[in-house]
Short mmCIF file of C-alpha atoms and ligand atoms in Angstrom, two decimals:
data_model
loop_
_atom_site.label_atom_id
_atom_site.label_comp_id
_atom_site.label_asym_id
_atom_site.label_seq_id
_atom_site.Cartn_x
_atom_site.Cartn_y
_atom_site.Cartn_z
CA MET A 12 4.72 -64.79 -3.76
CA LEU A 13 2.19 -63.21 -6.11
CA ALA A 14 1.03 -59.62 -5.55
CA LYS A 15 -0.47 -59.25 -2.06
CA LYS A 16 -2.51 -56.24 -3.14
CA VAL A 17 -4.20 -58.06 -5.98
CA GLN A 18 -4.74 -61.15 -3.85
CA SER A 19 -6.77 -58.98 -1.48
CA ILE A 20 -9.22 -58.08 -4.29
CA SER A 21 -12.36 -60.18 -4.54
CA PRO A 22 -13.98 -60.82 -7.93
CA SER A 23 -17.04 -58.74 -8.88
CA PRO A 24 -20.00 -60.58 -7.28
CA THR A 25 -22.49 -59.04 -9.73
CA LEU A 26 -20.52 -60.28 -12.72
CA ALA A 27 -20.00 -63.66 -11.02
CA ILE A 28 -23.74 -64.13 -10.45
CA ASP A 29 -24.40 -63.08 -14.04
CA ALA A 30 -21.87 -65.62 -15.30
CA LYS A 31 -23.51 -68.35 -13.18
CA ALA A 32 -27.02 -67.49 -14.40
CA LYS A 33 -25.86 -67.35 -18.04
CA GLN A 34 -24.12 -70.72 -17.64
CA MET A 35 -27.31 -72.27 -16.18
CA LYS A 36 -29.29 -70.88 -19.14
CA LYS A 37 -26.78 -72.41 -21.53
CA GLU A 38 -27.34 -75.76 -19.83
CA GLY A 39 -31.04 -75.44 -20.63
CA ILE A 40 -32.10 -74.40 -17.10
CA ASP A 41 -34.88 -71.80 -17.14
CA VAL A 42 -33.30 -69.13 -14.91
CA ILE A 43 -34.88 -65.75 -14.26
CA GLY A 44 -32.09 -63.22 -13.94
CA PHE A 45 -32.67 -60.38 -11.49
CA GLY A 46 -28.90 -60.45 -10.98
CA VAL A 47 -26.82 -58.22 -13.16
CA GLY A 48 -27.58 -54.58 -13.92
CA GLU A 49 -27.53 -54.76 -17.68
CA PRO A 50 -30.32 -53.38 -19.89
CA ASP A 51 -31.99 -56.20 -21.82
CA PHE A 52 -32.62 -53.92 -24.84
CA ASP A 53 -30.60 -54.06 -28.03
CA THR A 54 -28.36 -51.08 -28.70
CA PRO A 55 -30.51 -48.68 -30.79
CA ALA A 56 -30.13 -49.10 -34.58
CA HIS A 57 -28.70 -45.64 -35.34
CA ILE A 58 -25.88 -46.26 -32.84
CA LYS A 59 -25.01 -49.62 -34.37
CA GLU A 60 -25.08 -48.05 -37.84
CA ALA A 61 -22.60 -45.39 -36.74
CA ALA A 62 -20.23 -48.17 -35.68
CA VAL A 63 -20.62 -49.98 -39.01
CA GLN A 64 -19.96 -46.69 -40.78
CA ALA A 65 -16.85 -46.15 -38.65
CA ILE A 66 -15.49 -49.48 -39.84
CA LYS A 67 -16.33 -48.67 -43.48
CA ASP A 68 -14.61 -45.29 -43.09
CA ASN A 69 -11.52 -47.02 -41.69
CA PHE A 70 -11.87 -45.24 -38.38
CA THR A 71 -9.85 -48.12 -37.03
CA ARG A 72 -6.59 -46.57 -35.85
CA TYR A 73 -5.38 -45.16 -32.57
CA THR A 74 -7.26 -42.07 -31.52
CA PRO A 75 -5.92 -39.55 -28.99
CA VAL A 76 -5.55 -41.37 -25.66
CA ALA A 77 -8.35 -39.41 -23.97
CA GLY A 78 -10.76 -39.94 -26.87
CA CYS A 79 -11.27 -38.35 -30.28
CA GLN A 80 -11.81 -34.61 -30.27
CA GLU A 81 -15.36 -34.88 -31.71
CA LEU A 82 -16.46 -37.19 -28.91
CA ARG A 83 -14.92 -35.05 -26.19
CA GLU A 84 -16.61 -31.99 -27.68
CA ALA A 85 -19.93 -33.84 -27.76
CA ILE A 86 -19.48 -34.85 -24.10
CA CYS A 87 -18.80 -31.18 -23.20
CA GLN A 88 -22.00 -30.22 -25.01
CA LYS A 89 -23.94 -32.94 -23.18
CA LEU A 90 -22.56 -31.86 -19.79
CA LYS A 91 -23.52 -28.28 -20.55
CA ASN A 92 -27.04 -29.06 -21.80
CA ASP A 93 -27.98 -31.76 -19.30
CA ASN A 94 -25.98 -30.86 -16.21
CA GLN A 95 -25.19 -27.13 -16.49
CA LEU A 96 -21.50 -28.00 -16.36
CA LEU A 97 -18.93 -26.15 -18.43
CA TYR A 98 -15.92 -28.27 -19.35
CA LYS A 99 -13.36 -28.02 -22.11
CA PRO A 100 -12.40 -31.07 -24.20
CA GLN A 101 -9.01 -31.27 -22.43
CA GLU A 102 -10.93 -31.82 -19.18
CA ILE A 103 -12.61 -34.96 -20.52
CA VAL A 104 -11.08 -38.46 -20.55
CA VAL A 105 -12.90 -41.22 -22.42
CA SER A 106 -12.15 -44.71 -21.08
CA ASN A 107 -13.17 -48.36 -21.41
CA GLY A 108 -16.40 -48.02 -19.47
CA ALA A 109 -17.30 -45.98 -16.40
CA LYS A 110 -15.60 -48.64 -14.28
CA HIS A 111 -12.32 -47.78 -15.96
CA SER A 112 -13.01 -44.05 -15.49
CA LEU A 113 -13.52 -44.67 -11.77
CA SER A 114 -10.27 -46.58 -11.59
CA ASN A 115 -8.40 -43.79 -13.37
CA ALA A 116 -10.02 -41.23 -11.08
CA PHE A 117 -8.87 -42.94 -7.90
CA ALA A 118 -5.42 -43.59 -9.38
CA ALA A 119 -5.12 -39.86 -10.02
CA LEU A 120 -6.32 -38.87 -6.52
CA LEU A 121 -4.87 -41.34 -4.05
CA ASN A 122 -1.55 -41.71 -2.31
CA PRO A 123 -0.97 -44.91 -0.30
CA GLY A 124 -3.11 -44.89 2.83
CA ASP A 125 -5.48 -42.13 1.70
CA GLU A 126 -9.02 -42.83 2.89
CA VAL A 127 -12.13 -42.68 0.73
CA ILE A 128 -15.57 -42.53 2.29
CA ILE A 129 -18.01 -44.94 0.71
CA PRO A 130 -21.66 -44.69 1.79
CA ALA A 131 -23.14 -48.17 2.33
CA PRO A 132 -25.06 -49.71 0.65
CA TYR A 133 -22.51 -49.23 -2.13
CA TRP A 134 -21.90 -50.51 -5.61
CA VAL A 135 -19.74 -53.65 -5.38
CA SER A 136 -16.69 -52.33 -7.22
CA TYR A 137 -16.01 -49.16 -5.20
CA PRO A 138 -14.05 -50.70 -2.30
CA GLU A 139 -12.03 -52.90 -4.62
CA ILE A 140 -11.21 -50.09 -7.09
CA ILE A 141 -10.01 -47.97 -4.16
CA LYS A 142 -7.87 -50.80 -2.79
CA ILE A 143 -6.34 -51.45 -6.23
CA ASN A 144 -5.29 -47.80 -6.23
CA ASP A 145 -3.62 -47.98 -2.78
CA GLY A 146 -6.48 -46.24 -0.99
CA VAL A 147 -8.33 -47.32 2.13
CA PRO A 148 -12.09 -47.72 1.75
CA VAL A 149 -13.96 -46.30 4.75
CA ILE A 150 -17.45 -47.74 4.66
CA VAL A 151 -20.04 -45.52 6.34
CA ALA A 152 -23.41 -47.09 7.04
CA THR A 153 -26.43 -44.99 6.07
CA SER A 154 -29.84 -45.28 7.56
CA ALA A 155 -32.93 -46.81 5.96
CA LYS A 156 -34.85 -43.99 7.71
CA HIS A 157 -33.07 -41.51 5.41
CA ASN A 158 -33.57 -43.76 2.41
CA PHE A 159 -29.92 -44.77 2.56
CA LYS A 160 -28.65 -41.37 1.50
CA ILE A 161 -25.53 -40.32 3.36
CA THR A 162 -25.81 -37.07 5.28
CA ALA A 163 -23.11 -34.47 5.83
CA THR A 164 -23.23 -35.35 9.55
CA GLU A 165 -22.55 -39.03 8.83
CA ILE A 166 -19.61 -38.04 6.62
CA ALA A 167 -18.30 -35.66 9.29
CA GLY A 168 -18.34 -38.55 11.80
CA ALA A 169 -16.02 -40.60 9.59
CA LEU A 170 -13.44 -37.93 8.78
CA THR A 171 -9.80 -38.43 9.77
CA SER A 172 -6.61 -36.62 8.81
CA ARG A 173 -6.25 -39.18 5.98
CA THR A 174 -9.67 -38.64 4.40
CA LYS A 175 -9.09 -37.68 0.77
CA ALA A 176 -12.37 -38.22 -1.03
CA ILE A 177 -16.01 -39.28 -0.94
CA ILE A 178 -17.73 -41.35 -3.56
CA LEU A 179 -21.29 -40.38 -4.40
CA ASN A 180 -23.61 -42.32 -6.65
CA SER A 181 -26.92 -40.75 -7.59
CA PRO A 182 -29.17 -42.28 -8.85
CA ASN A 183 -27.87 -45.04 -6.66
CA ASN A 184 -26.97 -48.64 -7.31
CA PRO A 185 -28.25 -50.64 -5.39
CA THR A 186 -30.90 -48.52 -3.62
CA GLY A 187 -32.33 -46.52 -6.55
CA GLN A 188 -32.30 -43.34 -4.43
CA VAL A 189 -31.70 -39.89 -5.92
CA TYR A 190 -30.02 -37.11 -3.90
CA THR A 191 -31.78 -33.76 -3.66
CA ARG A 192 -30.10 -30.41 -4.29
CA ARG A 193 -30.25 -29.65 -0.56
CA GLU A 194 -28.57 -32.94 0.38
CA LEU A 195 -25.84 -32.36 -2.18
CA GLU A 196 -25.31 -28.77 -1.04
CA GLU A 197 -24.68 -29.94 2.53
CA ILE A 198 -22.19 -32.56 1.35
CA ALA A 199 -20.47 -30.04 -0.97
CA CYS A 200 -20.15 -27.57 1.91
CA LEU A 201 -18.51 -30.17 4.12
CA ALA A 202 -16.21 -31.34 1.30
CA LEU A 203 -15.00 -27.78 0.71
CA GLU A 204 -14.49 -27.18 4.42
CA HIS A 205 -12.23 -30.24 4.65
CA ASN A 206 -10.58 -30.05 1.20
CA LEU A 207 -12.06 -33.35 0.12
CA TYR A 208 -12.50 -34.56 -3.43
CA ILE A 209 -15.79 -35.96 -4.65
CA VAL A 210 -16.02 -38.72 -7.19
CA SER A 211 -19.55 -38.43 -8.52
CA ASP A 212 -20.77 -41.53 -10.35
CA GLU A 213 -23.72 -40.36 -12.47
CA ILE A 214 -24.06 -43.39 -14.73
CA TYR A 215 -27.82 -43.77 -14.05
CA GLU A 216 -28.70 -40.08 -14.48
CA LYS A 217 -31.17 -40.68 -17.33
CA LEU A 218 -33.09 -43.37 -15.48
CA ILE A 219 -35.20 -41.42 -13.01
CA TYR A 220 -38.89 -42.19 -12.41
CA GLY A 221 -39.89 -39.82 -9.63
CA GLN A 222 -40.12 -36.04 -9.43
CA GLN A 223 -36.61 -35.55 -8.10
CA PRO A 224 -34.35 -34.40 -11.00
CA HIS A 225 -30.75 -35.53 -11.37
CA ILE A 226 -28.33 -32.91 -10.10
CA SER A 227 -24.59 -33.17 -10.48
CA ILE A 228 -22.83 -32.02 -7.31
CA ALA A 229 -20.23 -30.37 -9.58
CA ALA A 230 -22.95 -28.00 -10.80
CA LEU A 231 -23.39 -26.45 -7.35
CA GLY A 232 -20.56 -23.95 -7.78
CA GLU A 233 -17.16 -23.36 -9.32
CA GLU A 234 -15.31 -24.32 -6.13
CA ILE A 235 -16.94 -27.72 -5.71
CA LYS A 236 -16.58 -28.34 -9.45
CA THR A 237 -12.81 -28.13 -9.12
CA ARG A 238 -12.92 -30.73 -6.30
CA THR A 239 -15.16 -33.14 -8.23
CA ILE A 240 -14.52 -35.82 -10.81
CA VAL A 241 -17.76 -36.52 -12.66
CA VAL A 242 -18.03 -40.06 -14.02
CA ASN A 243 -20.60 -41.08 -16.59
CA GLY A 244 -20.91 -43.28 -19.67
CA VAL A 245 -23.17 -44.79 -22.28
CA SER A 246 -23.59 -48.34 -20.90
CA LYS A 247 -26.87 -47.90 -19.06
CA THR A 248 -28.52 -44.99 -20.89
CA TYR A 249 -28.13 -46.44 -24.38
CA ALA A 250 -28.01 -50.20 -23.65
CA MET A 251 -24.32 -50.26 -24.58
CA THR A 252 -22.74 -52.31 -21.78
CA GLY A 253 -20.55 -54.36 -24.11
CA TRP A 254 -19.20 -51.40 -26.07
CA ARG A 255 -17.16 -50.22 -23.07
CA ILE A 256 -17.31 -46.44 -23.25
CA GLY A 257 -17.29 -44.31 -20.11
CA TYR A 258 -15.89 -40.90 -19.41
CA ALA A 259 -14.70 -38.59 -16.67
CA ALA A 260 -14.78 -34.81 -16.43
CA ALA A 261 -12.31 -33.12 -14.11
CA THR A 262 -9.95 -30.17 -13.84
CA ALA A 263 -7.28 -30.16 -16.56
CA PRO A 264 -4.45 -31.30 -14.19
CA ILE A 265 -6.51 -34.27 -12.94
CA ALA A 266 -7.65 -35.15 -16.47
CA LYS A 267 -4.02 -35.03 -17.59
CA LEU A 268 -2.99 -37.50 -14.88
CA MET A 269 -5.79 -39.85 -15.85
CA SER A 270 -4.88 -39.61 -19.52
CA ASN A 271 -1.15 -40.14 -18.86
CA LEU A 272 -1.97 -43.24 -16.86
CA GLN A 273 -4.32 -44.54 -19.53
CA SER A 274 -1.66 -43.90 -22.22
CA HIS A 275 0.41 -46.68 -20.67
CA ALA A 276 -2.40 -48.95 -19.49
CA THR A 277 -4.85 -49.27 -22.39
CA SER A 278 -4.31 -46.31 -24.79
CA ASN A 279 -7.55 -44.96 -26.27
CA ALA A 280 -10.90 -46.69 -25.85
CA ASN A 281 -12.00 -48.64 -28.93
CA SER A 282 -12.21 -46.25 -31.91
CA ILE A 283 -15.38 -47.82 -33.34
CA ALA A 284 -17.13 -47.76 -29.98
CA GLN A 285 -16.18 -44.08 -29.67
CA LYS A 286 -18.05 -43.35 -32.93
CA ALA A 287 -21.01 -45.33 -31.61
CA ALA A 288 -20.94 -43.31 -28.37
CA LEU A 289 -20.80 -40.10 -30.42
CA ALA A 290 -23.97 -41.15 -32.27
CA ALA A 291 -25.58 -42.05 -28.95
CA ILE A 292 -24.83 -38.68 -27.37
CA LEU A 293 -25.56 -36.47 -30.39
CA GLY A 294 -28.34 -38.55 -31.97
CA PRO A 295 -32.08 -38.71 -31.28
CA GLN A 296 -32.91 -39.38 -27.63
CA ASP A 297 -36.34 -40.97 -28.09
CA CYS A 298 -34.72 -44.40 -27.63
CA VAL A 299 -33.78 -43.35 -24.10
CA ALA A 300 -37.35 -42.25 -23.36
CA GLN A 301 -38.70 -45.58 -24.69
CA MET A 302 -36.34 -47.67 -22.58
CA LYS A 303 -37.05 -45.52 -19.54
CA ALA A 304 -40.81 -45.98 -20.01
CA ALA A 305 -40.33 -49.77 -20.10
CA PHE A 306 -38.15 -49.65 -16.95
CA ALA A 307 -40.78 -47.49 -15.22
CA LYS A 308 -43.51 -50.10 -15.86
CA ARG A 309 -41.33 -52.88 -14.51
CA ARG A 310 -40.41 -50.79 -11.49
CA ASP A 311 -44.07 -50.14 -10.67
CA TYR A 312 -44.86 -53.82 -10.98
CA MET A 313 -41.87 -54.87 -8.84
CA VAL A 314 -42.58 -52.41 -6.03
CA GLN A 315 -46.28 -53.26 -5.88
CA LYS A 316 -45.56 -57.01 -5.92
CA ILE A 317 -42.83 -56.82 -3.27
CA LYS A 318 -45.08 -54.77 -1.00
CA SER A 319 -47.82 -57.39 -1.39
CA ILE A 320 -45.56 -60.11 0.08
CA PRO A 321 -45.66 -59.71 3.89
CA GLU A 322 -42.15 -61.12 4.46
CA LEU A 323 -40.55 -58.57 2.11
CA ASN A 324 -40.13 -54.83 2.26
CA CYS A 325 -38.49 -52.17 0.10
CA ILE A 326 -38.21 -48.43 -0.26
CA GLU A 327 -39.42 -47.14 -3.59
CA PRO A 328 -36.55 -46.66 -5.99
CA ASP A 329 -36.68 -43.31 -7.81
CA GLY A 330 -33.94 -44.14 -10.27
CA ALA A 331 -31.59 -46.74 -11.84
CA PHE A 332 -33.12 -50.20 -12.38
CA TYR A 333 -32.84 -51.90 -9.03
CA VAL A 334 -35.10 -52.64 -6.08
CA PHE A 335 -33.34 -53.16 -2.77
CA VAL A 336 -35.39 -55.56 -0.72
CA ASP A 337 -35.23 -56.20 3.02
CA VAL A 338 -35.34 -59.99 3.47
CA SER A 339 -34.39 -60.09 7.15
CA LYS A 340 -37.84 -61.41 8.14
CA LEU A 341 -36.85 -64.66 6.41
CA PHE A 342 -33.76 -65.21 8.55
CA GLY A 343 -34.24 -68.22 10.82
CA ARG A 344 -36.79 -69.82 8.46
CA SER A 345 -35.85 -72.93 6.50
CA TYR A 346 -36.46 -74.61 3.15
CA ARG A 347 -36.81 -78.40 3.52
CA GLY A 348 -34.39 -78.47 6.43
CA GLN A 349 -31.95 -75.91 5.01
CA GLN A 350 -31.84 -72.84 7.22
CA ILE A 351 -31.69 -69.30 5.90
CA THR A 352 -29.38 -67.35 8.17
CA ASP A 353 -28.52 -64.44 5.91
CA SER A 354 -29.14 -62.90 2.49
CA MET A 355 -26.43 -65.07 0.94
CA ASP A 356 -28.29 -68.26 2.03
CA PHE A 357 -31.50 -66.82 0.64
CA ALA A 358 -29.88 -65.98 -2.72
CA THR A 359 -28.18 -69.38 -2.98
CA LEU A 360 -31.31 -71.38 -2.14
CA LEU A 361 -33.46 -69.27 -4.44
CA LEU A 362 -31.13 -69.88 -7.36
CA GLU A 363 -30.88 -73.62 -6.67
CA LYS A 364 -34.50 -74.34 -5.76
CA ALA A 365 -36.48 -71.76 -7.72
CA GLN A 366 -34.03 -70.81 -10.49
CA VAL A 367 -34.13 -67.11 -9.68
CA ALA A 368 -30.86 -65.13 -9.65
CA LEU A 369 -30.46 -62.03 -7.50
CA VAL A 370 -27.57 -60.43 -5.62
CA PRO A 371 -27.26 -60.80 -1.82
CA GLY A 372 -26.89 -57.54 0.08
CA THR A 373 -23.58 -58.65 1.57
CA ALA A 374 -22.06 -57.66 -1.80
CA PHE A 375 -23.25 -54.08 -1.20
CA GLY A 376 -22.43 -53.86 2.50
CA ALA A 377 -26.07 -54.38 3.52
CA PRO A 378 -26.49 -57.97 4.73
CA ASN A 379 -30.24 -57.78 5.47
CA TYR A 380 -31.07 -56.98 1.85
CA VAL A 381 -31.03 -58.44 -1.64
CA ARG A 382 -30.88 -56.49 -4.89
CA LEU A 383 -33.22 -57.26 -7.76
CA SER A 384 -32.38 -55.72 -11.10
CA TYR A 385 -35.46 -55.12 -13.26
CA ALA A 386 -33.46 -54.89 -16.46
CA LEU A 387 -35.42 -57.87 -17.77
CA SER A 388 -38.79 -58.13 -19.57
CA LEU A 389 -42.00 -57.50 -17.62
CA GLU A 390 -43.10 -61.09 -18.32
CA GLN A 391 -39.82 -62.43 -16.94
CA ALA A 392 -40.11 -60.13 -13.92
CA GLN A 393 -43.64 -61.42 -13.26
CA GLU A 394 -42.56 -65.03 -13.57
CA GLY A 395 -39.54 -64.36 -11.31
CA MET A 396 -41.60 -62.63 -8.62
CA GLU A 397 -44.12 -65.46 -8.63
CA ARG A 398 -41.32 -67.94 -8.14
CA ILE A 399 -40.01 -65.88 -5.20
CA GLU A 400 -43.50 -65.70 -3.67
CA ASN A 401 -43.97 -69.48 -4.01
CA PHE A 402 -40.52 -70.15 -2.61
CA ILE A 403 -41.31 -68.03 0.46
CA LYS A 404 -44.65 -69.86 0.92
CA GLN A 405 -42.74 -73.14 1.15
CA LEU A 406 -40.51 -71.95 4.01
CA ASP A 407 -40.97 -73.40 7.48
N1 PMP B 13 -21.10 -47.30 -11.68
C1 PMP B 13 -22.18 -47.99 -11.29
C2 PMP B 13 -22.94 -47.51 -10.10
C3 PMP B 13 -22.58 -49.13 -11.97
O1 PMP B 13 -23.67 -49.80 -11.57
C4 PMP B 13 -21.83 -49.58 -13.07
C5 PMP B 13 -22.27 -50.87 -13.71
N2 PMP B 13 -21.75 -51.32 -14.78
C6 PMP B 13 -20.69 -48.83 -13.44
C7 PMP B 13 -20.36 -47.71 -12.72
C8 PMP B 13 -19.80 -49.22 -14.57
O2 PMP B 13 -20.36 -49.06 -15.83
P1 PMP B 13 -19.60 -49.44 -17.15
O3 PMP B 13 -20.32 -50.60 -17.74
O4 PMP B 13 -19.69 -48.23 -18.03
O5 PMP B 13 -18.19 -49.76 -16.80
N1 LIG B 14 -23.05 -52.41 -12.66
C1 LIG B 14 -23.84 -53.57 -12.97
C2 LIG B 14 -24.35 -54.21 -11.70
O1 LIG B 14 -24.22 -53.65 -10.64
C3 LIG B 14 -23.09 -54.46 -13.90
C4 LIG B 14 -22.14 -55.45 -13.30
C5 LIG B 14 -20.85 -54.86 -12.88
O2 LIG B 14 -20.24 -54.12 -13.66
O3 LIG B 14 -20.46 -55.15 -11.77
O4 LIG B 14 -24.91 -55.26 -11.76
#
């Protein structure tokens, strides 16, 4: 019999929908992709040049497992400047994308049966990463009334003697919500009271459109910093999804465990991509501002358009590049005899009949919703939203 644990893992639905949409495009079908969360921009030129230079300089050998010293120093500088966090290079582990950092983090924290609290709606990979690392995901529903941000009281209600950690993701995928200092303080207080660890996924920190600034929970005090593993990376901020560079910051003993594990699993992250990430972090940041301005325009359009369609509803996303849309008013309606009973039916019919890809909320633990990524051009977003509107008009 093949591994039971791995057989219990489902494939990433976001990547699966992306693969399907890309395949349809290849077949000449004009699909609008609101599916995957991947910036549509090219990686900025100075970052690509740094990679070319790395090849020319023969920076093509193994680096230290946790990343080259220069990059870890640059990450420390970034954490200090942007997040008021003081880390030493030996507390940083560079990995093959933030997803890999998350996996290393849970591998370092969990013993079999340890529970991890995951606020729902959640990013698709959290439960599976926890299961891969012998943990037990404990999904805690949050309320739309509180903009889907988990409260300390909700966490307290889910605690057991096996609770080991909480995963936080702000700005949030899929809801786009950003936690306030006050909200984080309450969670930090509870975590310290119960000796919990926090895995803080801050991958969307640079993509914030509202007034609420990004705050790392680790920055709230020395005590909570020692209980937190901060995860970040360059994929979203610098349009570098394919380069596969993410990183974690943690106490030296935790970082050591992550690095030891990585030394046997993958060794260092790609040396050339590390040089590219170094240029991204140390180089000019106007590219980030330009991409953010484009995302902001698309976000405004999406929110206004969704609110103009009576069957749809959403809360305004303050960050990331997703709108989480309540489609429950469509349940029970039908398209030419085919009934929509849930968000999965809606997503499937929309892709087949209107060639629009989006991700059903079931993937995020929120079955009444669908997630639309606006990491596509404004023109494409407009075309896609018109198709959705027309599709809804055709429902009985
Ligand atoms: N965390 C969240 C919330 C994400 O949406 C993603 C999407 N890719 C990741 C982590 C992983 O990022 P990476 O591409 O760096 O692995
Ligand atoms: N994180 C992105 C998303 O949610 C990319 C896909 C993935 O890594 O799952 O769509």
